[in-house]
Each structure stands twice: as structure tokens, then as C-alpha cells.
Short mmCIF file of C-alpha atoms and ligand atoms in Angstrom, two decimals:
data_model
loop_
_atom_site.label_atom_id
_atom_site.label_comp_id
_atom_site.label_asym_id
_atom_site.label_seq_id
_atom_site.Cartn_x
_atom_site.Cartn_y
_atom_site.Cartn_z
CA MET A 17 14.56 -10.09 -12.50
CA LYS A 18 18.16 -8.44 -12.14
CA LEU A 19 17.36 -5.81 -9.57
CA ILE A 20 20.36 -4.26 -7.65
CA TYR A 21 20.07 -2.01 -4.81
CA SER A 22 22.24 1.07 -4.17
CA LYS A 23 21.95 0.76 -0.74
CA LYS A 24 20.63 4.32 -0.47
CA TYR A 25 17.39 3.46 0.64
CA THR A 26 17.91 -0.11 2.89
CA GLN A 27 21.49 -1.48 4.02
CA TYR A 28 19.86 -4.68 2.50
CA THR A 29 20.55 -6.17 -0.55
CA ARG A 30 17.16 -7.44 -2.36
CA LEU A 31 17.61 -11.25 -1.68
CA GLU A 32 18.22 -10.19 2.43
CA LEU A 33 15.21 -8.03 2.34
CA MET A 34 12.98 -10.47 1.26
CA GLU A 35 14.22 -12.40 3.85
CA LYS A 36 13.07 -10.26 6.31
CA VAL A 37 10.02 -9.63 5.23
CA SER A 38 9.19 -13.54 4.29
CA ALA A 39 9.43 -14.05 7.97
CA GLN A 40 6.96 -11.78 9.08
CA MET A 41 4.21 -13.72 6.90
CA SER A 42 2.71 -16.33 5.61
CA LYS A 43 3.96 -18.31 2.32
CA LYS A 44 0.74 -16.92 1.27
CA ARG A 45 1.61 -13.50 1.64
CA PHE A 46 4.51 -13.61 0.65
CA THR A 47 3.33 -14.71 -2.58
CA HIS A 48 1.53 -11.66 -2.99
CA VAL A 49 3.89 -9.07 -1.63
CA LEU A 50 6.27 -10.30 -4.66
CA GLY A 51 3.82 -10.20 -7.07
CA VAL A 52 2.92 -6.75 -5.84
CA GLU A 53 6.72 -6.53 -6.62
CA GLU A 54 6.90 -7.26 -10.00
CA THR A 55 3.53 -5.04 -10.88
CA ALA A 56 5.42 -1.80 -8.60
CA ILE A 57 8.47 -2.33 -11.39
CA LYS A 58 6.34 -2.65 -14.67
CA LEU A 59 4.24 0.67 -13.30
CA ALA A 60 7.28 2.47 -12.51
CA GLN A 61 9.02 1.64 -15.56
CA MET A 62 5.94 2.52 -17.69
CA ASN A 63 5.55 5.52 -15.54
CA ASN A 64 9.41 6.63 -14.92
CA GLY A 65 9.49 5.88 -11.83
CA ASP A 66 12.45 5.05 -9.20
CA VAL A 67 12.33 1.26 -9.96
CA GLU A 68 14.75 0.68 -6.55
CA LYS A 69 12.12 2.74 -4.65
CA ALA A 70 8.76 0.61 -6.29
CA SER A 71 10.64 -2.86 -5.41
CA ILE A 72 11.58 -1.62 -2.10
CA ALA A 73 8.01 -0.19 -1.21
CA ALA A 74 6.07 -2.93 -2.37
CA LEU A 75 8.28 -5.20 -0.15
CA VAL A 76 7.34 -3.93 2.57
CA HIS A 77 4.26 -2.76 2.11
CA ASP A 78 2.61 -5.66 3.84
CA TYR A 79 5.43 -6.14 6.51
CA ALA A 80 3.11 -5.52 9.88
CA LYS A 81 0.11 -7.46 8.22
CA GLU A 82 0.57 -10.23 10.78
CA ARG A 83 1.21 -8.39 13.72
CA ALA A 84 -0.78 -9.13 16.45
CA ASP A 85 -3.36 -6.46 17.75
CA GLU A 86 -2.43 -6.54 21.28
CA GLU A 87 1.19 -5.56 20.22
CA MET A 88 -0.43 -3.12 17.17
CA ILE A 89 -2.37 -1.40 19.97
CA ALA A 90 0.29 -1.23 22.97
CA PHE A 91 2.23 0.53 19.68
CA ILE A 92 -0.69 3.03 19.31
CA HIS A 93 -0.62 4.18 23.33
CA SER A 94 3.26 3.94 23.47
CA HIS A 95 3.67 6.42 20.50
CA HIS A 96 1.07 8.88 21.26
CA LEU A 97 -0.98 8.06 18.30
CA ASP A 98 -4.63 8.77 17.70
CA GLU A 99 -6.81 6.67 19.65
CA GLU A 100 -9.45 6.65 17.49
CA LEU A 101 -7.36 4.09 15.39
CA ILE A 102 -8.02 1.70 17.84
CA ILE A 103 -11.56 0.52 16.67
CA PHE A 104 -10.56 0.26 12.64
CA GLY A 105 -8.32 -3.08 13.31
CA ASN A 106 -5.08 -3.93 11.29
CA ASN A 107 -6.17 -3.60 8.01
CA ILE A 108 -6.04 -0.26 8.37
CA TRP A 109 -2.97 -0.11 11.16
CA HIS A 110 -0.61 -1.96 9.03
CA GLY A 111 0.17 0.47 6.50
CA ILE A 112 0.81 3.84 9.30
CA ILE A 113 1.74 1.41 11.98
CA GLY A 114 3.82 -0.70 9.62
CA ALA A 115 5.87 2.56 8.55
CA GLU A 116 7.06 2.96 11.43
CA LEU A 117 8.09 -0.59 12.15
CA ILE A 118 9.81 -1.07 8.89
CA LYS A 119 11.84 2.32 9.87
CA LEU A 120 13.08 1.39 13.71
CA GLU A 121 13.53 -2.46 12.50
CA LEU A 122 15.11 -2.46 8.75
CA GLY A 123 16.07 0.95 9.13
CA ILE A 124 14.74 2.45 6.03
CA HIS A 125 14.01 6.31 6.41
CA ASP A 126 13.19 7.44 2.59
CA GLU A 127 10.01 9.33 3.56
CA GLU A 128 9.31 8.44 -0.09
CA ILE A 129 8.72 4.94 0.83
CA LEU A 130 7.39 5.31 4.05
CA ASN A 131 4.61 6.97 2.58
CA ALA A 132 3.95 5.19 0.20
CA VAL A 133 3.46 1.99 2.49
CA ARG A 134 1.34 4.67 5.14
CA LYS A 135 -1.18 5.53 2.09
CA HIS A 136 -1.20 1.92 0.66
CA THR A 137 -4.78 0.75 2.09
CA THR A 138 -6.40 3.90 2.19
CA GLY A 139 -4.97 6.26 -0.77
CA ASP A 140 -4.79 9.69 -0.02
CA MET A 141 -5.42 13.54 -1.31
CA VAL A 142 -2.24 14.00 -2.31
CA MET A 143 -0.21 11.52 -3.78
CA SER A 144 2.72 10.99 -5.12
CA LEU A 145 4.06 8.84 -8.16
CA LEU A 146 5.39 6.44 -5.59
CA ASP A 147 1.93 6.40 -3.27
CA LYS A 148 0.18 5.58 -6.39
CA ILE A 149 2.41 2.72 -7.97
CA ILE A 150 1.92 0.58 -4.66
CA TYR A 151 -1.18 1.35 -4.18
CA VAL A 152 -2.53 0.26 -7.92
CA ALA A 153 -0.03 -2.48 -7.77
CA ASP A 154 -1.24 -3.89 -4.35
CA TYR A 155 -4.93 -4.05 -6.14
CA ILE A 156 -4.04 -5.32 -9.14
CA GLU A 157 -0.93 -7.37 -8.67
CA PRO A 158 -1.17 -11.26 -10.62
CA ASN A 159 -2.57 -13.23 -7.91
CA ARG A 160 -5.12 -11.30 -6.90
CA ARG A 161 -9.23 -12.87 -8.04
CA PHE A 162 -12.11 -10.68 -7.72
CA PRO A 163 -14.85 -9.87 -10.35
CA LEU A 164 -12.81 -6.44 -11.36
CA VAL A 165 -9.40 -7.23 -11.53
CA GLU A 166 -9.06 -7.77 -15.08
CA GLN A 167 -10.90 -4.36 -15.96
CA ALA A 168 -8.64 -2.82 -12.85
CA ARG A 169 -5.17 -4.14 -14.52
CA LYS A 170 -6.48 -3.23 -18.32
CA ILE A 171 -6.34 0.66 -17.12
CA ALA A 172 -3.64 0.32 -14.50
CA PHE A 173 -1.18 -0.32 -17.63
CA GLU A 174 -3.03 2.88 -19.66
CA ASN A 175 -3.26 5.64 -16.81
CA LEU A 176 -2.00 5.21 -13.46
CA ASN A 177 -4.19 8.41 -12.11
CA GLU A 178 -7.86 6.79 -13.54
CA ALA A 179 -6.64 3.41 -11.99
CA VAL A 180 -6.60 5.24 -8.71
CA LYS A 181 -10.03 6.48 -9.48
CA PHE A 182 -11.29 3.34 -10.51
CA GLU A 183 -9.84 1.31 -7.17
CA THR A 184 -11.00 4.05 -4.60
CA LYS A 185 -14.46 4.00 -5.79
CA HIS A 186 -15.00 0.18 -6.14
CA THR A 187 -12.88 -0.28 -2.53
CA LEU A 188 -15.29 2.29 -1.56
CA GLU A 189 -18.33 0.65 -3.28
CA TYR A 190 -17.50 -2.78 -1.46
CA LEU A 191 -16.73 -2.02 2.00
CA ILE A 192 -20.31 -0.32 2.29
CA LYS A 193 -21.90 -3.65 0.37
CA GLN A 194 -20.05 -5.08 3.42
CA GLU A 195 -21.31 -2.33 6.16
CA ALA A 196 -17.77 -1.46 6.99
CA LEU A 197 -16.20 0.93 9.09
CA ILE A 198 -15.33 3.54 7.00
CA TYR A 199 -11.84 5.29 7.78
CA PRO A 200 -11.70 9.35 7.45
CA LYS A 201 -9.49 9.08 4.47
CA THR A 202 -10.54 6.70 2.74
CA ILE A 203 -13.54 8.64 2.68
CA THR A 204 -11.18 11.75 1.56
CA THR A 205 -9.22 9.54 -1.38
CA TYR A 206 -12.89 9.38 -2.56
CA ASN A 207 -13.80 13.20 -2.44
CA THR A 208 -10.42 13.92 -4.18
CA TRP A 209 -10.26 10.97 -7.04
CA VAL A 210 -13.15 10.28 -7.61
CA ALA A 211 -16.21 12.61 -6.69
CA THR A 212 -16.73 14.92 -10.00
CA VAL A 213 -16.84 18.00 -8.17
CA ASN A 214 -12.83 17.68 -7.43
CA ARG A 215 -12.14 14.92 -10.40
CA HIS A 216 -10.10 17.65 -12.13
CA LEU A 217 -7.45 17.97 -9.94
CA ASN A 218 -6.18 14.52 -10.62
CA LYS A 219 -5.96 14.82 -14.36
O1 DGI B 3 -3.06 -5.80 2.63
P1 DGI B 3 -3.58 -5.83 1.64
O2 DGI B 3 -4.71 -7.22 1.74
O3 DGI B 3 -2.97 -6.76 0.61
O4 DGI B 3 -4.41 -5.18 0.74
P2 DGI B 3 -4.98 -3.34 1.24
O5 DGI B 3 -4.11 -2.67 2.68
O6 DGI B 3 -4.90 -2.42 0.55
O7 DGI B 3 -6.07 -3.76 2.52
C1 DGI B 3 -6.77 -4.70 3.31
C2 DGI B 3 -7.79 -4.35 3.52
O8 DGI B 3 -8.41 -3.50 4.50
C3 DGI B 3 -8.52 -4.67 2.37
O9 DGI B 3 -9.61 -5.77 2.74
C4 DGI B 3 -9.78 -3.32 2.39
C5 DGI B 3 -9.76 -2.99 3.64
N1 DGI B 3 -9.94 -1.05 3.60
C6 DGI B 3 -9.42 -0.36 2.69
N2 DGI B 3 -9.68 0.72 3.59
C7 DGI B 3 -10.94 0.47 4.46
C8 DGI B 3 -10.49 -0.88 4.49
N3 DGI B 3 -11.31 -1.61 5.91
C9 DGI B 3 -11.65 -0.45 6.70
N4 DGI B 3 -12.67 -1.10 7.79
N5 DGI B 3 -12.27 1.09 6.51
C10 DGI B 3 -11.67 1.37 4.98
O10 DGI B 3 -11.76 2.41 5.03
FE1 FE B 4 -2.15 -4.44 2.74
FE1 FE B 5 -0.91 -6.04 0.32
#
């Protein structure tokens, strides 16, 4: 793929950024990251989004996914983040704290990119085009295998808002089946994107 970064959002070339990210994770997870990037670029092209920002946000979205729990908990304390975060574990930490680590360690300061990383796991009541692109690309990238993924892909390439709704509904359903702890923002996202009283807001 030929995508040359403008240097507006990162000092690194795409290849350098890929190296920085791959050093943080297993081969398998890096393959996922590249799948998210490929998908995010497609979704950006289809929705008149910023392809460069989509590429960068996708490459860094799981930057903190394999950080040691102890380091993440220490970060929550030292940066005075809400202690309530601690019980939710890395599934919830890696986007929120990941955005801060991306700023500190990779020097990426663009708030649109950082917000897409912050919101990529839970979604949010308000989502920018880039937030939606990363949230959906993460769910449907080509290496994902789960029963609903084909349907999710079809919807995503037709209507991005519908794909956010579909993903939000089925993720919450899955979490409830697992009796997982639901992060409050996950419920807020459901209430704005899925619950019929509010659904018109995101048409
Ligand atoms: O990092 P990825 O595996 O690529 O994907 P992700 O960041 O979207 O999600 C990571 C995991 O977090 C996934 O298994 C679903 C889970 N998750 C999403 N919302 C919640 C959640 N887990 C809990 N416990 N609570 C949530 O509200
Ligand atoms: Fe993630
Ligand atoms: Fe991911």
C-alpha cells in the first residue's frame, strides 16, 4: 500500500510507526493491527474521512494491550485517574491509558487520533467519523472470526452508523452472556446508539 504520512500527526514514517507498534505486541496481535489499518483506510475512503489519520489511529489503537497490569495500575495511581477503572482490567484500560502512552512514548498529540484510541473498545455517546471508523474496523477486520462478523462487515460497508449500532448491541449481548463486568460507558453507548428512544439521534 502506498500511503505517505504528511508528518503533521507523527514524526515517524508509516514503516517506523509499524515497527514501534510491533515491538509492543505478539505477531498475532500485530497482524490484527494491520487488518484494522487496512479496514480503517477502506472505511475512511468510503466515508470521506482522513485516510492518514485512519491509518495512524488504527496502527496505535492496541498499543497498550500487552502492558503489564502492574504498570497500568501504577499509571492509574500516578496520573490520578479514577480508581474505579482498576476493577475493569486491561480490556478497558488499554484504550484509555493507551492514548496517554501514545502521547508520551510516540509523541502523537492529535486529539482526534487519541480520542479514537480512547473510545475504540466501548464506543461513546458522541463519536466522530474517525471514532466510528476505528471502533468498527477493530470489530470487522479480516482476521476476526465470530459468527456475526460477516453480517457486521456487510453492514459496515453499507452504513457506518448502522455498523456502530450493530457492534454495540452484539458486544453488550456477548458481555452479558459472559456475565462480564460492564463498563458504564458501554451502557451509555448502548443507550444512545441502540435503545429505540434515542436511536434517531444517530441517523
Ligand atoms: O483490543 P481488541 O481485542 O482488538 O478489541 P477491543 O479493544 O474492542 O475489546 C477488547 C475486549 O474488551 C473485548 O473482549 C470486549 C471487551 N469489552 C468491551 N466492552 C467491555 C468489555 N469488557 C468488559 N469487561 N466490560 C465492557 O464494558
Ligand atoms: Fe483494543
Ligand atoms: Fe484491536
